[in-house]
Coordinates of N, CA, C and O in Angstrom, one line a residue:
X3 N -7.6 -26.3 -14.1 CA -6.6 -25.7 -14.9 C -6.2 -24.7 -13.3 O -6.8 -24.2 -12.6
X4 N -5.1 -24.5 -13.1 CA -4.3 -23.8 -12.2 C -4.3 -22.4 -12.4 O -3.9 -22.1 -13.4
X5 N -4.6 -21.6 -11.6 CA -4.8 -20.0 -11.6 C -3.6 -19.4 -11.0 O -3.5 -19.6 -9.9
X6 N -2.7 -18.8 -11.7 CA -1.7 -17.9 -11.3 C -1.8 -16.6 -11.5 O -2.4 -15.8 -12.5
X7 N -1.6 -15.8 -10.2 CA -1.4 -14.6 -10.4 C 0.1 -13.8 -10.3 O 0.8 -13.7 -9.3
X8 N 0.3 -13.0 -11.4 CA 1.7 -12.7 -11.6 C 1.5 -11.0 -11.4 O 0.8 -10.4 -11.8
X9 N 2.3 -10.5 -10.0 CA 2.3 -9.1 -9.5 C 3.9 -8.3 -10.0 O 4.5 -8.8 -9.1
X10 N 3.6 -7.6 -10.7 CA 5.1 -6.9 -11.1 C 4.8 -5.6 -11.9 O 4.1 -5.8 -12.6
X11 N 5.8 -4.5 -11.1 CA 5.5 -3.3 -11.7 C 6.1 -3.4 -13.1 O 5.9 -2.2 -14.0
X12 N 7.4 -4.2 -13.4 CA 7.7 -4.2 -14.8 C 7.0 -4.7 -15.8 O 6.6 -5.9 -15.9
X13 N 6.7 -4.1 -16.8 CA 6.1 -4.9 -18.0 C 6.7 -5.8 -18.6 O 6.1 -6.8 -18.9
X14 N 8.0 -5.5 -18.8 CA 8.8 -6.7 -19.8 C 8.5 -8.1 -18.7 O 8.4 -9.2 -19.1
X15 N 9.0 -7.8 -17.3 CA 8.8 -9.3 -16.2 C 7.3 -9.7 -16.5 O 7.1 -10.9 -16.3
X16 N 6.6 -9.4 -16.3 CA 5.1 -9.5 -16.2 C 4.7 -10.2 -17.6 O 4.5 -11.5 -17.3
X17 N 5.5 -9.8 -18.9 CA 4.9 -10.2 -20.1 C 5.8 -11.7 -20.3 O 5.3 -12.8 -20.6
X18 N 7.1 -11.7 -19.8 CA 8.0 -12.8 -19.7 C 7.3 -13.8 -18.9 O 6.6 -15.2 -19.4
X19 N 6.5 -13.7 -17.7 CA 6.0 -14.5 -16.6 C 4.5 -15.0 -17.6 O 4.5 -16.3 -17.5
X20 N 3.9 -14.1 -17.6 CA 2.8 -14.8 -18.4 C 3.0 -15.4 -19.7 O 2.2 -16.4 -19.7
X21 N 3.7 -14.9 -20.5 CA 4.0 -15.8 -21.8 C 4.5 -17.0 -21.2 O 3.9 -18.3 -21.8
X22 N 5.5 -17.2 -20.5 CA 6.1 -18.7 -20.0 C 5.2 -19.7 -19.2 O 4.6 -20.8 -19.8
X23 N 4.6 -19.2 -18.3 CA 3.3 -19.9 -17.6 C 2.3 -20.5 -18.5 O 1.6 -21.3 -18.2
X24 N 1.5 -19.3 -19.5 CA 0.6 -19.7 -20.5 C 1.0 -20.8 -21.5 O 0.1 -21.6 -21.5
X25 N 2.1 -20.7 -21.7 CA 2.6 -21.6 -22.8 C 2.9 -23.1 -22.3 O 2.8 -24.2 -22.8
X26 N 3.1 -23.0 -20.9 CA 2.8 -24.1 -19.9 C 1.8 -24.8 -19.4 O 1.5 -25.6 -18.8
X27 N 0.5 -24.0 -20.0 CA -0.7 -24.5 -19.5 C -1.5 -23.8 -18.7 O -2.3 -24.5 -18.2
X28 N -1.0 -23.1 -18.1 CA -1.8 -22.2 -16.8 C -2.5 -21.0 -17.1 O -2.2 -20.2 -18.3
X29 N -3.6 -21.1 -16.6 CA -4.4 -19.8 -16.6 C -3.7 -18.5 -15.6 O -3.8 -18.7 -14.4
X30 N -3.2 -17.5 -16.4 CA -2.7 -16.5 -15.2 C -3.1 -15.1 -15.9 O -3.2 -14.8 -16.8
X31 N -3.2 -14.3 -14.5 CA -3.9 -13.0 -14.6 C -2.6 -12.3 -14.2 O -1.5 -12.9 -13.5
X32 N -2.5 -11.1 -14.2 CA -1.2 -10.1 -14.0 C -1.8 -9.1 -13.4 O -3.3 -8.4 -13.5
X33 N -1.2 -8.2 -12.4 CA -1.3 -6.9 -11.5 C 0.0 -6.3 -11.7 O 0.8 -6.4 -11.9
X34 N -0.1 -4.9 -11.9 CA 0.7 -3.9 -12.1 C 1.5 -3.7 -10.6 O 2.4 -2.8 -10.5
X35 N 0.8 -3.8 -9.6 CA 1.4 -3.4 -8.2 C 0.8 -4.0 -7.0 O -0.6 -5.0 -7.5
X36 N 1.0 -4.1 -5.9 CA 0.5 -4.7 -4.7 C -0.8 -4.4 -4.6 O -1.7 -5.3 -4.2
X37 N -1.4 -2.8 -5.1 CA -2.8 -2.5 -4.8 C -3.6 -3.4 -5.6 O -4.7 -3.9 -5.5
X38 N -3.2 -3.4 -7.0 CA -4.1 -4.1 -8.1 C -3.9 -5.7 -7.8 O -4.9 -5.9 -8.1
X39 N -2.7 -6.1 -7.3 CA -2.7 -7.3 -6.9 C -3.9 -7.9 -5.8 O -4.2 -8.9 -6.2
X40 N -3.6 -7.1 -4.8 CA -4.6 -7.5 -3.9 C -5.9 -7.5 -4.3 O -7.1 -8.3 -3.9
X41 N -6.5 -6.5 -4.9 CA -7.9 -6.3 -5.8 C -8.2 -7.6 -6.5 O -9.5 -8.3 -6.5
X42 N -7.3 -8.0 -7.4 CA -7.4 -9.1 -8.2 C -7.5 -10.5 -7.3 O -8.3 -11.2 -7.7
X43 N -6.7 -10.6 -6.3 CA -6.8 -11.8 -5.4 C -8.1 -11.8 -4.8 O -8.7 -13.1 -4.6
X44 N -8.5 -10.8 -4.4 CA -10.0 -10.6 -3.7 C -11.1 -11.1 -4.4 O -11.9 -11.3 -4.1
X45 N -11.0 -10.7 -5.8 CA -12.0 -11.0 -6.7 C -11.7 -12.4 -7.5 O -12.4 -12.6 -8.2
X46 N -10.8 -12.9 -7.1 CA -10.5 -14.3 -8.2 C -10.1 -15.2 -6.9 O -10.0 -15.2 -5.7
X47 N -9.8 -16.5 -7.5 CA -9.7 -17.6 -6.6 C -7.9 -18.3 -7.2 O -8.3 -19.1 -8.3
X48 N -7.1 -18.0 -6.9 CA -5.5 -18.1 -7.6 C -5.1 -19.2 -6.6 O -5.1 -19.2 -5.5
X49 N -4.2 -20.2 -7.2 CA -3.9 -21.4 -6.9 C -2.1 -20.9 -6.6 O -1.8 -21.6 -5.5
X50 N -1.7 -20.1 -7.0 CA -0.3 -19.5 -7.0 C -0.3 -18.1 -7.3 O -0.9 -17.8 -8.0
X51 N 0.5 -17.3 -6.4 CA 0.8 -15.9 -6.4 C 2.4 -15.7 -6.8 O 2.8 -16.3 -5.7
X52 N 2.7 -15.1 -7.5 CA 4.1 -14.7 -7.9 C 4.3 -13.1 -8.0 O 3.3 -12.5 -8.5
X53 N 5.4 -12.9 -6.9 CA 5.1 -11.5 -6.8 C 6.7 -10.6 -6.7 O 7.6 -11.5 -6.2
X54 N 6.8 -9.3 -7.0 CA 8.3 -8.8 -7.1 C 8.0 -8.2 -5.4 O 7.0 -8.2 -4.9
X55 N 9.1 -7.7 -5.1 CA 9.2 -7.3 -3.7 C 9.0 -5.5 -3.9 O 8.2 -5.1 -3.2
X56 N 9.6 -4.9 -5.0 CA 9.8 -3.4 -4.9 C 8.9 -2.8 -6.0 O 9.0 -3.3 -7.2
X57 N 7.7 -2.2 -5.5 CA 6.6 -1.9 -6.6 C 6.0 -0.5 -6.0 O 6.2 -0.6 -4.5
X58 N 5.4 0.2 -6.6 CA 4.7 1.5 -6.2 C 3.6 1.1 -5.8 O 3.0 0.1 -5.7
X59 N 2.9 2.1 -4.8 CA 1.9 1.9 -4.1 C 1.7 1.0 -2.9 O 1.2 1.2 -1.9
X60 N 1.9 -0.6 -2.9 CA 2.1 -1.4 -2.4 C 3.3 -2.3 -2.6 O 3.2 -2.9 -3.6
X61 N 4.3 -2.4 -1.9 CA 5.1 -3.6 -2.0 C 4.9 -5.0 -2.1 O 3.8 -5.0 -1.2
X62 N 5.9 -5.9 -2.4 CA 5.4 -7.2 -2.0 C 5.1 -7.6 -0.9 O 4.8 -8.6 -0.6
X63 N 6.2 -7.1 0.1 CA 6.4 -7.3 1.4 C 4.7 -7.3 1.9 O 4.2 -8.0 2.4
X64 N 4.1 -6.0 1.8 CA 2.9 -5.5 2.4 C 1.9 -6.4 1.5 O 0.9 -6.7 2.4
X65 N 2.2 -6.6 0.4 CA 0.9 -7.6 -0.5 C 0.7 -9.1 0.4 O -0.2 -9.6 0.5
X66 N 1.9 -9.7 0.4 CA 1.9 -11.1 1.1 C 1.2 -10.8 2.5 O 0.7 -11.8 2.9
X67 N 1.4 -9.9 3.4 CA 1.3 -9.6 4.7 C -0.6 -10.0 4.5 O -0.9 -10.4 5.3
X68 N -0.7 -8.9 4.0 CA -2.5 -8.6 3.7 C -3.3 -10.1 3.3 O -4.0 -10.3 3.3
X69 N -2.3 -10.9 2.2 CA -3.0 -11.8 1.4 C -3.0 -13.1 2.2 O -4.0 -13.7 2.7
X70 N -1.8 -13.0 3.4 CA -2.0 -13.9 4.7 C -2.7 -13.7 5.5 O -3.6 -14.6 6.0
X71 N -3.4 -12.1 5.5 CA -4.6 -12.2 6.7 C -5.8 -12.5 6.1 O -7.0 -12.7 6.7
X72 N -6.0 -13.1 4.6 CA -7.4 -12.9 3.8 C -7.4 -14.6 4.4 O -6.6 -15.5 4.0
X73 N -8.5 -15.3 4.8 CA -8.6 -16.5 5.0 C -8.4 -17.6 3.8 O -7.8 -18.8 3.6
X74 N -8.7 -17.2 2.6 CA -8.5 -17.6 1.2 C -7.0 -17.7 0.8 O -6.7 -18.9 -0.1
X75 N -6.3 -17.1 1.6 CA -5.1 -17.1 1.0 C -4.1 -17.5 1.9 O -2.9 -17.3 1.9
X76 N -4.2 -17.8 2.9 CA -3.6 -18.1 4.6 C -2.5 -19.3 3.9 O -1.4 -19.4 4.3
X77 N -3.0 -20.2 3.0 CA -2.1 -21.5 2.7 C -1.7 -21.5 1.6 O -1.1 -22.3 1.0
X78 N -2.2 -20.5 0.4 CA -1.8 -20.6 -0.8 C -0.4 -20.2 -1.2 O 0.3 -19.3 -0.5
X79 N 0.3 -20.9 -1.8 CA 1.9 -20.8 -2.4 C 2.1 -19.5 -2.9 O 1.4 -18.9 -3.7
X80 N 2.9 -18.7 -2.2 CA 3.5 -17.4 -2.7 C 5.0 -17.2 -3.1 O 5.7 -18.0 -2.1
X81 N 5.2 -17.0 -4.4 CA 6.8 -17.2 -4.6 C 7.3 -15.5 -4.7 O 6.3 -14.7 -5.8
X82 N 8.3 -15.3 -4.7 CA 8.9 -13.6 -4.9 C 9.6 -13.8 -5.8 O 10.6 -14.9 -5.8
X83 N 9.4 -13.4 -6.7 CA 10.2 -13.2 -8.0 C 11.1 -11.7 -8.4 O 10.1 -11.0 -8.5
X84 N 12.4 -11.5 -7.8 CA 13.0 -10.0 -7.9 C 14.2 -10.0 -8.0 O 14.8 -11.0 -8.0
X85 N 14.6 -9.2 -8.5 CA 16.2 -8.6 -8.8 C 16.6 -8.2 -7.5 O 17.3 -7.4 -7.6
X86 N 15.9 -8.0 -6.6 CA 16.3 -6.8 -5.2 C 17.4 -7.6 -4.7 O 17.6 -9.1 -4.7
X87 N 18.5 -7.0 -4.8 CA 20.0 -7.7 -3.9 C 20.0 -7.3 -2.4 O 20.9 -7.8 -1.6
X88 N 19.2 -6.6 -1.7 CA 19.0 -6.1 -0.4 C 18.6 -7.5 0.5 O 17.4 -7.9 0.7
X89 N 19.6 -7.9 1.2 CA 19.5 -9.4 1.9 C 18.3 -9.4 3.0 O 17.5 -10.0 3.1
X90 N 18.0 -8.0 3.7 CA 17.4 -7.8 4.7 C 15.8 -7.6 4.3 O 15.1 -8.5 4.7
X91 N 15.8 -7.5 3.1 CA 14.4 -7.3 2.2 C 13.9 -8.6 2.0 O 13.1 -9.1 1.9
X92 N 15.0 -9.4 1.5 CA 14.6 -10.5 0.7 C 14.0 -11.5 2.2 O 13.5 -12.7 2.1
X93 N 15.1 -11.6 3.0 CA 14.8 -12.1 4.5 C 13.3 -11.7 4.8 O 12.3 -12.6 5.2
X94 N 13.2 -10.7 5.1 CA 11.5 -10.0 5.1 C 10.7 -10.9 4.5 O 9.4 -11.2 5.0
X95 N 10.9 -10.7 3.2 CA 9.7 -11.4 2.2 C 9.4 -12.9 2.4 O 8.4 -13.4 2.4
X96 N 10.7 -13.3 2.8 CA 10.6 -14.8 3.2 C 9.6 -15.2 4.3 O 8.9 -16.1 4.6
X97 N 10.0 -14.4 5.6 CA 9.2 -14.4 6.4 C 8.0 -14.2 6.3 O 7.0 -15.0 7.0
X98 N 7.4 -13.5 5.6 CA 6.1 -13.0 5.1 C 5.4 -14.4 4.4 O 4.4 -14.7 4.8
X99 N 6.2 -14.8 3.7 CA 5.6 -15.9 2.7 C 5.1 -17.0 3.6 O 4.0 -17.9 3.5
X100 N 6.1 -17.4 4.4 CA 6.1 -18.6 5.4 C 5.2 -18.3 6.5 O 4.6 -19.3 7.0
X101 N 4.4 -17.4 6.4 CA 3.5 -16.9 7.9 C 2.1 -17.6 7.2 O 1.7 -17.0 6.1
X102 N 1.9 -18.4 7.8 CA 0.2 -19.1 7.8 C -0.3 -19.5 8.8 O -0.7 -20.6 9.2
X103 N -0.9 -18.7 9.5 CA -1.5 -18.6 10.6 C -0.8 -18.2 12.0 O -0.6 -17.7 12.9

C-alpha cells in the first residue's frame, strides 16, 4: 500500500486530504507544519508528499528543499496543494519540487 504524507497547517484542509485519500485506499499520515512534516518524513518511508506553501515554523518551500537533500526523498514525488496566489512563491515551490540532484 502506498504511504502518503500530507503537510498543512489548516486543520480543515488536512482532514479533507486525509479523508479523500484514505477513502481511495491509501495509508495517509499528516503533519501540522514543515518542522513536523520533516520529522515525520525522516521517521517514515513515504511514497508521496503533499504540502502547503505557507505554514508556521517551516514553510513548504523550505520543507521541500530539506526533503530533496535527504537521499530517501531525492526522487519522491512532491505535490504542492495551496491557496497561494503569489506567482513568485508558486514558481519557487515548482523549482524546489523539480530539484532531484
